[in-house]
Short mmCIF file of C-alpha atoms and ligand atoms in Angstrom, two decimals:
data_model
loop_
_atom_site.label_atom_id
_atom_site.label_comp_id
_atom_site.label_asym_id
_atom_site.label_seq_id
_atom_site.Cartn_x
_atom_site.Cartn_y
_atom_site.Cartn_z
CA MET A 1 12.47 221.92 64.81
CA LEU A 2 13.18 219.50 67.66
CA THR A 3 16.17 217.22 67.40
CA LEU A 4 15.71 213.48 67.81
CA LEU A 5 17.51 213.72 71.13
CA GLN A 6 15.15 216.40 72.43
CA GLN A 7 12.13 214.39 71.37
CA ASN A 8 13.35 211.42 73.34
CA ILE A 9 14.01 213.28 76.57
CA ASN A 10 11.20 212.98 79.04
CA LYS A 11 10.84 214.48 82.47
CA ASP A 12 12.28 211.39 84.19
CA TRP A 13 15.64 211.64 82.45
CA ILE A 14 16.84 215.02 83.65
CA PRO A 15 18.01 216.01 87.15
CA LEU A 16 15.29 216.98 89.57
CA ILE A 17 16.60 220.45 90.22
CA THR A 18 18.79 222.55 87.96
CA GLY A 19 20.32 225.99 88.14
CA ILE A 20 21.06 226.31 91.85
CA PRO A 21 24.36 228.24 92.13
CA LYS A 22 27.09 226.78 94.36
CA ARG A 23 26.56 229.35 97.11
CA TYR A 24 22.92 228.39 97.50
CA GLN A 25 23.33 224.63 97.40
CA GLN A 26 23.16 224.21 101.17
CA TYR A 27 19.90 226.13 101.48
CA SER A 28 17.10 223.91 102.77
CA PHE A 29 14.19 223.93 105.17
CA ASN A 30 16.34 222.08 107.71
CA ASN A 31 18.76 224.97 108.15
CA PHE A 32 16.19 227.75 107.78
CA ILE A 33 15.84 229.30 111.23
CA GLU A 34 12.37 230.46 112.18
CA ARG A 35 13.03 233.94 113.51
CA GLY A 36 9.65 234.55 115.12
CA ASP A 37 6.09 233.84 114.05
CA LYS A 38 6.33 235.50 110.64
CA TYR A 39 9.15 233.16 109.65
CA LYS A 40 7.34 230.16 111.09
CA GLU A 41 4.23 231.02 109.06
CA ALA A 42 6.29 231.64 105.93
CA LYS A 43 8.02 228.27 106.20
CA LEU A 44 4.74 226.49 106.84
CA CYS A 45 3.18 228.17 103.81
CA CYS A 46 6.06 227.04 101.61
CA LYS A 47 6.37 223.59 103.13
CA GLU A 48 2.77 222.52 103.31
CA TYR A 49 0.32 224.99 101.94
CA PHE A 50 1.92 225.77 98.60
CA ASN A 51 3.04 222.17 98.33
CA TYR A 52 -0.05 220.14 99.01
CA LYS A 53 -3.09 222.24 99.82
CA SER A 54 -2.91 225.04 97.36
CA HIS A 55 -5.09 226.00 94.47
CA LYS A 56 -2.62 228.82 93.81
CA SER A 57 0.20 228.18 91.41
CA GLY A 58 2.58 230.89 92.57
CA LEU A 59 4.62 232.00 95.52
CA PHE A 60 5.78 235.62 95.77
CA ILE A 61 8.49 236.11 98.40
CA GLY A 62 9.31 239.75 99.04
CA GLY A 63 11.52 241.60 101.50
CA PRO A 64 14.79 243.51 101.83
CA PRO A 65 18.20 241.96 101.09
CA GLY A 66 19.56 239.24 103.34
CA VAL A 67 16.36 238.21 105.10
CA GLY A 68 16.27 234.68 103.68
CA LYS A 69 14.08 234.95 100.57
CA THR A 70 16.33 232.85 98.37
CA HIS A 71 17.02 230.41 101.20
CA LEU A 72 13.31 229.82 101.67
CA ALA A 73 12.65 229.58 97.93
CA VAL A 74 15.41 227.01 97.39
CA GLY A 75 14.10 225.01 100.37
CA THR A 76 10.68 225.08 98.73
CA ILE A 77 11.75 223.71 95.36
CA ARG A 78 13.76 221.00 97.10
CA ASN A 79 10.71 219.95 99.08
CA LEU A 80 8.05 220.34 96.43
CA GLU A 81 5.95 217.39 95.35
CA ILE A 82 3.54 217.15 92.47
CA ILE A 83 0.43 215.03 92.63
CA THR A 84 0.30 213.06 89.40
CA GLU A 85 -2.88 212.33 87.46
CA ASN A 86 -3.28 208.98 89.23
CA GLY A 87 -3.02 210.70 92.60
CA ILE A 88 0.51 209.55 93.43
CA PRO A 89 2.93 212.23 94.63
CA ARG A 90 6.35 212.56 93.02
CA LYS A 91 9.21 215.00 93.55
CA ALA A 92 8.81 218.13 91.46
CA LYS A 93 11.28 219.02 88.74
CA ALA A 94 12.46 222.57 89.23
CA LYS A 95 14.67 225.13 87.57
CA MET A 96 16.16 228.09 89.37
CA ILE A 97 16.93 231.05 87.17
CA ASP A 98 18.22 234.45 88.18
CA ALA A 99 15.95 237.18 86.81
CA ASP A 100 18.80 238.78 84.84
CA GLU A 101 19.64 235.39 83.35
CA TYR A 102 16.00 235.05 82.25
CA PHE A 103 16.06 238.50 80.63
CA ASN A 104 19.31 237.60 78.83
CA LEU A 105 17.78 234.36 77.63
CA LEU A 106 14.89 236.21 76.02
CA TYR A 107 17.18 238.93 74.68
CA ASN A 108 19.33 236.28 73.02
CA ALA A 109 16.24 234.61 71.60
CA ILE A 110 15.60 237.66 69.42
CA ASN A 111 19.21 237.65 68.20
CA SER A 112 18.99 233.99 67.24
CA LYS A 113 15.53 234.49 65.70
CA GLN A 114 13.84 232.10 68.11
CA SER A 115 10.34 232.85 69.27
CA LYS A 116 10.16 234.14 72.84
CA ASP A 117 7.08 232.02 73.53
CA LYS A 118 9.04 228.95 72.52
CA VAL A 119 11.84 229.79 74.98
CA ILE A 120 9.32 230.13 77.81
CA GLN A 121 7.59 226.91 76.75
CA GLU A 122 10.96 225.12 76.87
CA LEU A 123 11.61 226.39 80.40
CA TYR A 124 8.41 224.68 81.52
CA ARG A 125 8.71 221.65 79.26
CA TYR A 126 11.19 219.89 81.53
CA ASN A 127 10.20 221.57 84.79
CA ASP A 128 7.15 221.58 87.00
CA VAL A 129 8.19 224.78 88.70
CA LEU A 130 10.41 227.78 87.96
CA LEU A 131 12.18 229.78 90.63
CA LEU A 132 12.78 233.30 89.30
CA ASP A 133 15.27 234.71 91.78
CA ASP A 134 16.01 238.31 92.65
CA LEU A 135 13.59 240.07 90.36
CA GLY A 136 14.25 243.80 90.57
CA LEU A 137 12.67 246.92 89.19
CA ILE A 138 15.85 248.94 88.94
CA ASN A 139 16.88 249.28 85.30
CA MET A 140 13.53 247.83 84.21
CA THR A 141 13.37 248.74 80.54
CA MET A 142 10.26 248.43 78.36
CA ALA A 143 11.77 245.32 76.78
CA LYS A 144 12.35 243.65 80.16
CA GLN A 145 8.85 244.59 81.29
CA GLU A 146 7.39 242.95 78.20
CA ASN A 147 9.54 239.84 78.71
CA LEU A 148 8.43 239.59 82.32
CA TYR A 149 4.82 239.94 81.23
CA LEU A 150 5.25 237.11 78.71
CA LEU A 151 6.50 234.76 81.44
CA ILE A 152 3.89 235.73 84.01
CA ASN A 153 1.09 235.50 81.47
CA TYR A 154 2.28 232.08 80.25
CA THR A 155 2.42 230.84 83.85
CA TYR A 156 -1.01 232.29 84.53
CA MET A 157 -2.64 230.83 81.42
CA HIS A 158 -1.20 227.34 81.91
CA LEU A 159 -1.61 227.17 85.70
CA SER A 160 2.12 226.49 85.84
CA LYS A 161 4.01 226.88 89.08
CA ILE A 162 6.33 229.81 89.73
CA ILE A 163 8.23 231.12 92.73
CA ILE A 164 9.50 234.70 92.63
CA THR A 165 11.87 236.36 95.07
CA THR A 166 12.21 240.13 94.98
CA ASN A 167 13.11 243.22 97.00
CA PHE A 168 9.96 244.93 95.76
CA THR A 169 6.31 244.77 96.76
CA LEU A 170 3.48 243.89 94.43
CA ASP A 171 2.18 247.46 94.77
CA GLU A 172 5.50 248.68 93.44
CA PHE A 173 5.16 246.25 90.52
CA ALA A 174 1.70 247.69 89.87
CA LYS A 175 3.23 251.10 89.19
CA TYR A 176 5.20 249.55 86.33
CA ASP A 177 2.70 247.19 84.85
CA GLU A 178 -0.72 246.34 86.24
CA ARG A 179 -1.07 243.41 83.86
CA ILE A 180 1.77 241.74 85.75
CA SER A 181 0.80 242.69 89.30
CA SER A 182 -2.85 241.80 88.78
CA ARG A 183 -1.99 238.28 87.61
CA LEU A 184 0.52 237.82 90.41
CA TYR A 185 -2.03 238.94 93.02
CA GLU A 186 -4.46 236.33 91.76
CA MET A 187 -2.11 233.41 91.36
CA CYS A 188 0.38 233.82 94.23
CA HIS A 189 0.64 233.26 97.92
CA ILE A 190 2.34 236.41 99.11
CA ILE A 191 5.05 236.15 101.76
CA VAL A 192 6.91 239.15 103.09
CA LEU A 193 10.04 238.55 105.15
CA THR A 194 11.38 241.38 107.28
CA GLY A 195 14.18 241.79 109.79
CA GLU A 196 17.90 242.20 109.92
CA ASP A 197 20.19 241.39 107.05
CA TYR A 198 21.60 237.96 107.89
CA ARG A 199 24.63 238.56 105.73
CA LEU A 200 25.74 241.50 107.91
CA LYS A 201 25.35 239.39 111.06
CA GLN A 202 27.64 236.66 109.81
N1 ADP B 1 15.97 232.32 108.42
C1 ADP B 1 17.22 232.00 108.11
N2 ADP B 1 17.80 230.89 108.61
C2 ADP B 1 19.08 230.58 108.32
N3 ADP B 1 19.86 231.31 107.50
C3 ADP B 1 19.34 232.43 106.96
C4 ADP B 1 17.99 232.82 107.22
N4 ADP B 1 17.75 233.96 106.55
C5 ADP B 1 18.87 234.24 105.88
N5 ADP B 1 19.83 233.33 106.13
C6 ADP B 1 21.20 233.32 105.58
O1 ADP B 1 21.54 234.67 105.23
C7 ADP B 1 22.19 234.73 103.97
C8 ADP B 1 21.34 235.52 102.98
O2 ADP B 1 20.11 234.80 102.73
P1 ADP B 1 19.36 234.86 101.32
O3 ADP B 1 18.23 233.91 101.35
O4 ADP B 1 20.36 234.66 100.23
O5 ADP B 1 18.86 236.37 101.36
P2 ADP B 1 17.91 237.19 100.37
O6 ADP B 1 16.72 237.60 101.18
O7 ADP B 1 18.73 238.38 99.97
O8 ADP B 1 17.57 236.30 99.22
C9 ADP B 1 22.43 233.29 103.56
O9 ADP B 1 23.68 232.87 104.03
C10 ADP B 1 21.30 232.54 104.26
O10 ADP B 1 21.59 231.18 104.47
MG1 MG B 2 18.21 236.42 97.19
#
């Protein structure tokens, strides 16, 4: 049951963006360097296409470690606008959540006898977009697979917005669970960043 306080919170009362860890707080489009055409295209897709011109509700950003996936994704949620029902744009409310944190959240839901659907609903209740960061396939148990499916299916059914960063390709996801990869193929713009690991250069 909702508390009185929860009932009174509306989307205008909470911060625009939550969950960005300290290390990522400087990430933005302004300091994202376009390393060649692929990067230029990727930034444009995030900045304009996904933002204003898209009928797709997802963004899937793949590539090896250190190529700027999280940087681009954080820039995107900072820049994202939502067109309201009366046609006026407003800044999107976004939540960044590390994939492991999401899995823990659902794991804890079972322990506290909460429904998993309810937890996912709550994630979207105060946010227009979720950024699921660093989704991996290593140590993917059946339980995690099912929890990932629940989120992707909810997002798919409700035309909610999601941004996923991962070191894996959608074809690799398909080997685990075609229900997930098939929905992601349909609902996402797919961006693949390649190149040197920026972290090793610094
Ligand atoms: N195109 C880029 N422009 C500026 N900095 C970048 C770019 N790509 C990566 N970096 C920097 O490299 C580091 C790793 O980037 P990050 O986005 O966290 O990588 P990952 O692809 O692993 O998510 C960060 O310090 C980030 O700011
Ligand atoms: Mg990352």
